[in-house]
mmCIF file of C-alpha atoms in Angstrom:
data_model
loop_
_atom_site.group_PDB
_atom_site.id
_atom_site.type_symbol
_atom_site.label_atom_id
_atom_site.label_comp_id
_atom_site.label_asym_id
_atom_site.label_seq_id
_atom_site.Cartn_x
_atom_site.Cartn_y
_atom_site.Cartn_z
ATOM 1 C CA UNK A 447 0.000 0.000 0.000
ATOM 2 C CA UNK A 448 1.425 3.387 -1.000
ATOM 3 C CA UNK A 449 2.279 5.884 1.699
ATOM 4 C CA UNK A 450 -0.086 8.872 1.874
ATOM 5 C CA UNK A 451 1.692 12.109 0.951
ATOM 6 C CA UNK A 452 0.618 15.145 2.938
ATOM 7 C CA UNK A 453 -0.063 18.297 0.929
ATOM 8 C CA UNK A 454 0.583 21.621 2.644
ATOM 9 C CA UNK A 455 0.799 25.253 1.635
ATOM 10 C CA UNK A 456 4.366 26.129 0.723
ATOM 11 C CA UNK A 457 4.367 29.162 3.045
ATOM 12 C CA UNK A 458 3.589 26.864 5.983
ATOM 13 C CA UNK A 459 6.570 24.624 5.266
ATOM 14 C CA UNK A 460 10.064 24.522 6.715
ATOM 15 C CA UNK A 461 11.377 24.901 3.172
ATOM 16 C CA UNK A 462 9.783 28.341 2.925
ATOM 17 C CA UNK A 463 11.541 29.402 6.126
ATOM 18 C CA UNK A 464 14.857 28.106 4.820
ATOM 19 C CA UNK A 465 14.414 29.953 1.540
ATOM 20 C CA UNK A 466 14.203 33.270 3.378
ATOM 21 C CA UNK A 467 17.891 32.957 4.228
ATOM 22 C CA UNK A 468 18.827 32.011 0.656
ATOM 23 C CA UNK A 469 17.700 35.390 -0.638
ATOM 24 C CA UNK A 470 21.024 36.859 0.470
ATOM 25 C CA UNK A 471 22.820 34.615 -2.029
ATOM 26 C CA UNK A 472 23.686 35.970 -5.477
ATOM 27 C CA UNK A 473 23.503 32.642 -7.330
ATOM 28 C CA UNK A 474 21.390 29.636 -6.290
ATOM 29 C CA UNK A 475 21.339 26.506 -8.432
ATOM 30 C CA UNK A 476 18.937 23.607 -7.868
ATOM 31 C CA UNK A 477 20.736 20.389 -8.822
ATOM 32 C CA UNK A 478 19.313 16.927 -9.328
ATOM 33 C CA UNK A 479 17.405 14.521 -11.499
ATOM 34 C CA UNK A 480 14.298 15.549 -13.417
ATOM 35 C CA UNK A 481 11.272 14.787 -11.269
ATOM 36 C CA UNK A 482 12.592 15.825 -7.851
ATOM 37 C CA UNK A 483 10.878 19.209 -7.562
ATOM 38 C CA UNK A 484 13.539 21.559 -8.961
ATOM 39 C CA UNK A 485 11.148 23.554 -11.159
ATOM 40 C CA UNK A 486 8.649 24.061 -8.353
ATOM 41 C CA UNK A 487 11.329 25.188 -5.913
ATOM 42 C CA UNK A 488 12.860 27.507 -8.502
ATOM 43 C CA UNK A 489 9.469 29.104 -9.065
ATOM 44 C CA UNK A 490 8.831 29.605 -5.353
ATOM 45 C CA UNK A 491 12.267 31.083 -4.683
ATOM 46 C CA UNK A 492 11.749 33.393 -7.664
ATOM 47 C CA UNK A 493 8.440 34.599 -6.203
ATOM 48 C CA UNK A 494 10.085 35.228 -2.837
ATOM 49 C CA UNK A 495 13.008 37.048 -4.433
ATOM 50 C CA UNK A 496 10.690 39.298 -6.400
ATOM 51 C CA UNK A 497 8.671 40.085 -3.275
ATOM 52 C CA UNK A 498 11.944 41.020 -1.548
ATOM 53 C CA UNK A 499 12.702 43.554 -4.285
ATOM 54 C CA UNK A 500 15.282 41.515 -6.176
ATOM 55 C CA UNK A 501 15.496 41.333 -9.959
ATOM 56 C CA UNK A 502 15.269 37.666 -10.882
ATOM 57 C CA UNK A 503 17.498 36.104 -13.543
ATOM 58 C CA UNK A 504 17.134 32.440 -14.521
ATOM 59 C CA UNK A 505 19.440 29.737 -15.872
ATOM 60 C CA UNK A 506 17.563 26.629 -17.029
ATOM 61 C CA UNK A 507 18.925 23.781 -19.119
ATOM 62 C CA UNK A 508 15.822 23.388 -21.293
ATOM 63 C CA UNK A 509 15.824 27.084 -22.203
ATOM 64 C CA UNK A 510 19.554 27.800 -22.360
ATOM 65 C CA UNK A 511 20.201 25.047 -24.888
ATOM 66 C CA UNK A 512 17.715 26.576 -27.358
ATOM 67 C CA UNK A 513 20.359 29.100 -28.434
ATOM 68 C CA UNK A 514 22.522 26.115 -29.442
ATOM 69 C CA UNK A 515 19.759 24.372 -31.386
ATOM 70 C CA UNK A 516 19.512 26.676 -34.374
ATOM 71 C CA UNK A 517 19.229 25.042 -37.801
ATOM 72 C CA UNK A 518 22.867 25.656 -38.722
ATOM 73 C CA UNK A 519 23.998 23.663 -35.688
ATOM 74 C CA UNK A 520 21.273 21.008 -35.705
ATOM 75 C CA UNK A 521 22.260 20.033 -39.246
ATOM 76 C CA UNK A 522 25.669 19.134 -37.879
ATOM 77 C CA UNK A 523 24.514 17.899 -34.476
ATOM 78 C CA UNK A 524 20.951 16.547 -34.874
ATOM 79 C CA UNK A 525 18.695 15.410 -32.073
ATOM 80 C CA UNK A 526 18.125 11.643 -32.234
ATOM 81 C CA UNK A 527 15.079 10.036 -30.599
ATOM 82 C CA UNK A 528 14.551 13.164 -28.529
ATOM 83 C CA UNK A 529 18.088 13.114 -27.133
ATOM 84 C CA UNK A 530 20.247 16.241 -27.391
ATOM 85 C CA UNK A 531 23.507 15.684 -29.294
ATOM 86 C CA UNK A 532 26.669 15.291 -27.208
ATOM 87 C CA UNK A 533 28.300 18.320 -28.843
ATOM 88 C CA UNK A 534 25.393 20.549 -27.845
ATOM 89 C CA UNK A 535 25.478 19.300 -24.276
ATOM 90 C CA UNK A 536 29.205 20.030 -24.013
ATOM 91 C CA UNK A 537 28.897 23.412 -25.714
ATOM 92 C CA UNK A 538 26.147 24.576 -23.346
ATOM 93 C CA UNK A 539 28.280 23.543 -20.392
ATOM 94 C CA UNK A 540 31.339 25.410 -21.663
ATOM 95 C CA UNK A 541 29.241 28.528 -22.169
ATOM 96 C CA UNK A 542 27.554 28.305 -18.757
ATOM 97 C CA UNK A 543 30.760 28.626 -16.719
ATOM 98 C CA UNK A 544 31.672 31.877 -18.410
ATOM 99 C CA UNK A 545 28.073 33.097 -18.393
ATOM 100 C CA UNK A 546 27.791 32.768 -14.613
ATOM 101 C CA UNK A 547 31.069 34.611 -14.103
ATOM 102 C CA UNK A 548 30.018 37.377 -16.476
ATOM 103 C CA UNK A 549 26.616 37.703 -14.780
ATOM 104 C CA UNK A 550 28.213 37.949 -11.345
ATOM 105 C CA UNK A 551 30.706 40.592 -12.422
ATOM 106 C CA UNK A 552 27.893 42.734 -13.822
ATOM 107 C CA UNK A 553 25.295 42.225 -11.070
ATOM 108 C CA UNK A 554 27.171 41.569 -7.827
ATOM 109 C CA UNK A 555 26.423 45.057 -6.467
ATOM 110 C CA UNK A 556 22.831 45.162 -7.686
ATOM 111 C CA UNK A 557 19.634 43.974 -6.036
ATOM 112 C CA UNK A 558 19.561 40.892 -8.245
ATOM 113 C CA UNK A 559 19.689 37.114 -7.910
ATOM 114 C CA UNK A 560 20.383 34.341 -10.420
ATOM 115 C CA UNK A 561 18.396 31.148 -9.840
ATOM 116 C CA UNK A 562 18.952 28.045 -11.928
ATOM 117 C CA UNK A 563 18.251 24.370 -12.579
ATOM 118 C CA UNK A 564 21.227 22.122 -13.295
ATOM 119 C CA UNK A 565 20.373 18.440 -13.914
ATOM 120 C CA UNK A 566 24.088 17.453 -14.228
ATOM 121 C CA UNK A 567 23.116 13.899 -15.180
ATOM 122 C CA UNK A 568 23.793 13.070 -18.819
ATOM 123 C CA UNK A 569 26.353 15.882 -19.021
ATOM 124 C CA UNK A 570 23.633 18.532 -18.725
ATOM 125 C CA UNK A 571 25.582 21.468 -17.257
ATOM 126 C CA UNK A 572 27.962 19.085 -15.477
ATOM 127 C CA UNK A 573 30.728 21.604 -16.229
ATOM 128 C CA UNK A 574 29.389 23.776 -13.411
ATOM 129 C CA UNK A 575 30.247 20.998 -10.950
ATOM 130 C CA UNK A 576 33.682 20.197 -12.361
ATOM 131 C CA UNK A 577 36.710 21.674 -10.630
ATOM 132 C CA UNK A 578 38.707 23.478 -13.313
ATOM 133 C CA UNK A 579 41.508 26.049 -13.463
ATOM 134 C CA UNK A 580 39.617 28.841 -15.240
ATOM 135 C CA UNK A 581 38.493 32.226 -13.932
ATOM 136 C CA UNK A 582 35.041 30.928 -13.042
ATOM 137 C CA UNK A 583 36.273 28.320 -10.573
ATOM 138 C CA UNK A 584 36.545 30.532 -7.486
ATOM 139 C CA UNK A 585 33.031 31.863 -8.092
ATOM 140 C CA UNK A 586 31.571 28.370 -8.471
ATOM 141 C CA UNK A 587 33.423 27.038 -5.439
ATOM 142 C CA UNK A 588 32.863 29.916 -3.039
ATOM 143 C CA UNK A 589 29.871 32.041 -4.023
ATOM 144 C CA UNK A 590 27.375 29.734 -5.734
ATOM 145 C CA UNK A 591 24.959 27.799 -3.532
ATOM 146 C CA UNK A 592 23.911 24.423 -4.950
ATOM 147 C CA UNK A 593 20.721 22.972 -3.467
ATOM 148 C CA UNK A 594 19.925 19.274 -3.878
ATOM 149 C CA UNK A 595 16.225 18.422 -3.398
ATOM 150 C CA UNK A 596 15.968 14.841 -2.114
ATOM 151 C CA UNK A 597 12.392 13.548 -2.227
ATOM 152 C CA UNK A 598 11.474 10.543 -0.119
ATOM 153 C CA UNK A 599 10.664 7.349 -1.995
ATOM 154 C CA UNK A 600 6.935 7.946 -1.527
ATOM 155 C CA UNK A 601 7.185 11.540 -2.725
ATOM 156 C CA UNK A 602 9.165 10.499 -5.797
ATOM 157 C CA UNK A 603 6.375 8.030 -6.677
ATOM 158 C CA UNK A 604 3.844 10.846 -6.249
ATOM 159 C CA UNK A 605 5.870 13.100 -8.563
ATOM 160 C CA UNK A 606 6.093 10.362 -11.200
ATOM 161 C CA UNK A 607 2.325 9.857 -11.124
ATOM 162 C CA UNK A 608 1.782 13.601 -11.449
ATOM 163 C CA UNK A 609 4.202 13.654 -14.372
ATOM 164 C CA UNK A 610 2.118 10.993 -16.119
ATOM 165 C CA UNK A 611 -0.902 13.293 -15.914
ATOM 166 C CA UNK A 612 0.878 16.428 -17.128
ATOM 167 C CA UNK A 613 2.501 14.454 -19.944
ATOM 168 C CA UNK A 614 -0.955 13.510 -21.209
ATOM 169 C CA UNK A 615 -2.592 16.866 -20.427
ATOM 170 C CA UNK A 616 0.031 19.614 -20.067
ATOM 171 C CA UNK A 617 -1.164 22.766 -18.315
ATOM 172 C CA UNK A 618 1.608 24.845 -19.881
ATOM 173 C CA UNK A 619 3.470 24.575 -23.185
ATOM 174 C CA UNK A 620 6.737 23.911 -21.316
ATOM 175 C CA UNK A 621 5.200 20.913 -19.539
ATOM 176 C CA UNK A 622 4.907 19.232 -22.921
ATOM 177 C CA UNK A 623 8.725 19.221 -23.046
ATOM 178 C CA UNK A 624 9.172 17.762 -19.547
ATOM 179 C CA UNK A 625 10.872 14.388 -19.311
ATOM 180 C CA UNK A 626 8.078 11.760 -19.453
ATOM 181 C CA UNK A 627 7.956 8.935 -16.871
ATOM 182 C CA UNK A 628 9.943 6.491 -19.028
ATOM 183 C CA UNK A 629 12.744 9.048 -19.335
ATOM 184 C CA UNK A 630 12.729 9.547 -15.563
ATOM 185 C CA UNK A 631 13.252 5.812 -15.153
ATOM 186 C CA UNK A 632 16.014 5.738 -17.782
ATOM 187 C CA UNK A 633 17.837 8.587 -16.044
ATOM 188 C CA UNK A 634 17.546 6.730 -12.766
ATOM 189 C CA UNK A 635 19.257 3.752 -14.392
ATOM 190 C CA UNK A 636 22.026 6.095 -15.528
ATOM 191 C CA UNK A 637 22.436 7.388 -11.991
ATOM 192 C CA UNK A 638 22.564 3.814 -10.725
ATOM 193 C CA UNK A 639 25.422 3.102 -13.135
ATOM 194 C CA UNK A 640 27.185 6.220 -11.847
ATOM 195 C CA UNK A 641 26.808 4.899 -8.316
ATOM 196 C CA UNK A 642 28.381 1.588 -9.306
ATOM 197 C CA UNK A 643 31.313 3.364 -10.944
ATOM 198 C CA UNK A 644 31.844 5.522 -7.878
ATOM 199 C CA UNK A 645 31.767 2.419 -5.653
ATOM 200 C CA UNK A 646 29.268 3.974 -3.261
ATOM 201 C CA UNK A 647 28.600 0.806 -1.330
ATOM 202 C CA UNK A 648 26.083 -1.996 -1.764
ATOM 203 C CA UNK A 649 23.419 -0.983 -4.254
ATOM 204 C CA UNK A 650 19.780 -1.997 -4.258
ATOM 205 C CA UNK A 651 17.629 -2.880 -7.265
ATOM 206 C CA UNK A 652 18.486 -0.445 -10.056
ATOM 207 C CA UNK A 653 14.839 -0.111 -11.090
ATOM 208 C CA UNK A 654 13.736 1.573 -7.879
ATOM 209 C CA UNK A 655 14.477 5.116 -6.772
ATOM 210 C CA UNK A 656 16.686 5.094 -3.686
ATOM 211 C CA UNK A 657 17.085 8.479 -1.953
ATOM 212 C CA UNK A 658 20.303 7.346 -0.233
ATOM 213 C CA UNK A 659 21.971 6.438 -3.507
ATOM 214 C CA UNK A 660 20.628 9.575 -5.172
ATOM 215 C CA UNK A 661 22.080 11.719 -2.376
ATOM 216 C CA UNK A 662 25.416 9.893 -2.415
ATOM 217 C CA UNK A 663 25.965 10.278 -6.179
ATOM 218 C CA UNK A 664 25.185 13.989 -6.228
ATOM 219 C CA UNK A 665 27.266 14.611 -3.108
ATOM 220 C CA UNK A 666 30.202 13.003 -4.867
ATOM 221 C CA UNK A 667 29.638 14.986 -8.047
ATOM 222 C CA UNK A 668 29.297 18.253 -6.109
ATOM 223 C CA UNK A 669 32.007 17.664 -3.512
ATOM 224 C CA UNK A 670 33.912 20.711 -4.762
ATOM 225 C CA UNK A 671 30.895 23.003 -4.328
ATOM 226 C CA UNK A 672 28.838 24.587 -1.542
ATOM 227 C CA UNK A 673 26.020 22.060 -1.294
ATOM 228 C CA UNK A 674 22.852 22.118 0.756
ATOM 229 C CA UNK A 675 20.799 18.921 0.919
ATOM 230 C CA UNK A 676 17.043 19.490 1.090
ATOM 231 C CA UNK A 677 15.095 16.466 2.325
ATOM 232 C CA UNK A 678 11.498 16.529 1.060
ATOM 233 C CA UNK A 679 8.659 14.368 2.369
ATOM 234 C CA UNK A 680 5.605 16.528 1.640
ATOM 235 C CA UNK A 681 3.998 17.860 -1.495
ATOM 236 C CA UNK A 682 2.809 21.425 -1.753
ATOM 237 C CA UNK A 683 -0.578 22.682 -2.824
ATOM 238 C CA UNK A 684 -0.067 24.049 -6.310
ATOM 239 C CA UNK A 685 -2.995 24.400 -8.671
ATOM 240 C CA UNK A 686 -1.025 26.089 -11.468
ATOM 241 C CA UNK A 687 1.882 24.880 -13.578
ATOM 242 C CA UNK A 688 5.380 25.268 -12.159
ATOM 243 C CA UNK A 689 6.074 27.269 -15.310
ATOM 244 C CA UNK A 690 3.422 29.909 -14.594
ATOM 245 C CA UNK A 691 5.359 32.842 -13.194
ATOM 246 C CA UNK A 692 3.623 35.812 -11.604
ATOM 247 C CA UNK A 693 6.883 37.779 -11.700
ATOM 248 C CA UNK A 694 9.041 39.161 -14.475
ATOM 249 C CA UNK A 695 12.231 37.183 -14.994
ATOM 250 C CA UNK A 696 15.186 37.481 -17.330
ATOM 251 C CA UNK A 697 16.695 34.369 -18.898
ATOM 252 C CA UNK A 698 20.453 33.906 -19.120
ATOM 253 C CA UNK A 699 20.996 33.061 -22.803
ATOM 254 C CA UNK A 700 24.032 32.736 -25.078
ATOM 255 C CA UNK A 701 24.712 35.170 -27.915
ATOM 256 C CA UNK A 702 25.470 33.764 -31.406
ATOM 257 C CA UNK A 703 29.166 34.575 -30.883
ATOM 258 C CA UNK A 704 29.200 32.759 -27.539
ATOM 259 C CA UNK A 705 27.472 29.760 -29.126
ATOM 260 C CA UNK A 706 30.081 29.557 -31.892
ATOM 261 C CA UNK A 707 32.942 29.825 -29.402
ATOM 262 C CA UNK A 708 31.466 27.094 -27.198
ATOM 263 C CA UNK A 709 31.010 24.742 -30.141
ATOM 264 C CA UNK A 710 34.663 25.279 -31.047
ATOM 265 C CA UNK A 711 35.608 24.169 -27.539
ATOM 266 C CA UNK A 712 33.379 21.101 -27.800
ATOM 267 C CA UNK A 713 34.669 20.213 -31.246
ATOM 268 C CA UNK A 714 38.237 20.331 -29.964
ATOM 269 C CA UNK A 715 37.366 17.340 -27.781
ATOM 270 C CA UNK A 716 36.680 15.138 -30.797
ATOM 271 C CA UNK A 717 33.942 16.164 -33.171
ATOM 272 C CA UNK A 718 33.940 13.256 -35.590
ATOM 273 C CA UNK A 719 35.086 10.344 -33.451
ATOM 274 C CA UNK A 720 33.690 8.569 -30.433
ATOM 275 C CA UNK A 721 35.641 10.620 -27.892
ATOM 276 C CA UNK A 722 32.991 13.264 -27.355
ATOM 277 C CA UNK A 723 30.114 10.781 -27.331
ATOM 278 C CA UNK A 724 31.895 8.621 -24.774
ATOM 279 C CA UNK A 725 32.760 11.621 -22.636
ATOM 280 C CA UNK A 726 29.122 12.651 -22.475
ATOM 281 C CA UNK A 727 27.750 9.119 -22.056
ATOM 282 C CA UNK A 728 30.087 8.455 -19.148
ATOM 283 C CA UNK A 729 29.930 11.976 -17.711
ATOM 284 C CA UNK A 730 30.326 10.657 -14.152
ATOM 285 C CA UNK A 731 33.815 9.326 -14.858
ATOM 286 C CA UNK A 732 35.077 12.882 -15.174
ATOM 287 C CA UNK A 733 32.599 14.621 -12.891
ATOM 288 C CA UNK A 734 35.358 16.262 -10.843
#
């Protein structure tokens, strides 16, 4: 018998109280698998930031990669079976490190906050977690707060069931692009393989979401970053889509010149051979 998930108003939750203290941060990035509540939490923190008089800027994988998916690039790096090409995933990651540094340099003294979603799995913005020797490293290590939502097993099941409904009947155009339940399960399998590679102890059945394994993998990936783990056991009353914003936000997007530069960096890793594909497929082998 499935555990009953309690639904409460977000403002009555401990998470809401915690978020009040996060408003002093300049950059907050929600990390984790699709289907753990990142979009909802991003929306709520954005609402709180706006109410506090902050200008809200957003970094989201699904939106940021659109600048890299123009026809001229898709002809060279096509999407196959709904999966973004390895070169695009690497290029977006290369761009993102510099984009965060540039944003911080321009907005650090302003009443502004940058809030983002970084899946990391499948090499989706994994570069933000990697310890490198560039100018962005000190910012990422010292001034960016990564938050890892960790839903309980029962809550994850609830989220998956909700995703089934919104996949069939999306309430917002962006919900139509959300990872469907079968993709959530495939990504879990990928995380399980990452856990095996990292030798994180005895692993349970790979088919079932395990919050302990989930936490352990992301802690390992983000060990060079300021990381806050957010345990979630309740769902929040939310009648609208997580993509319905009542505040004005500004997306962090790449310019055509930045896109071209980032593709050059990705291509230098091995455009025509298997090197780039293998690097992206086994992203967790070079996570740090």
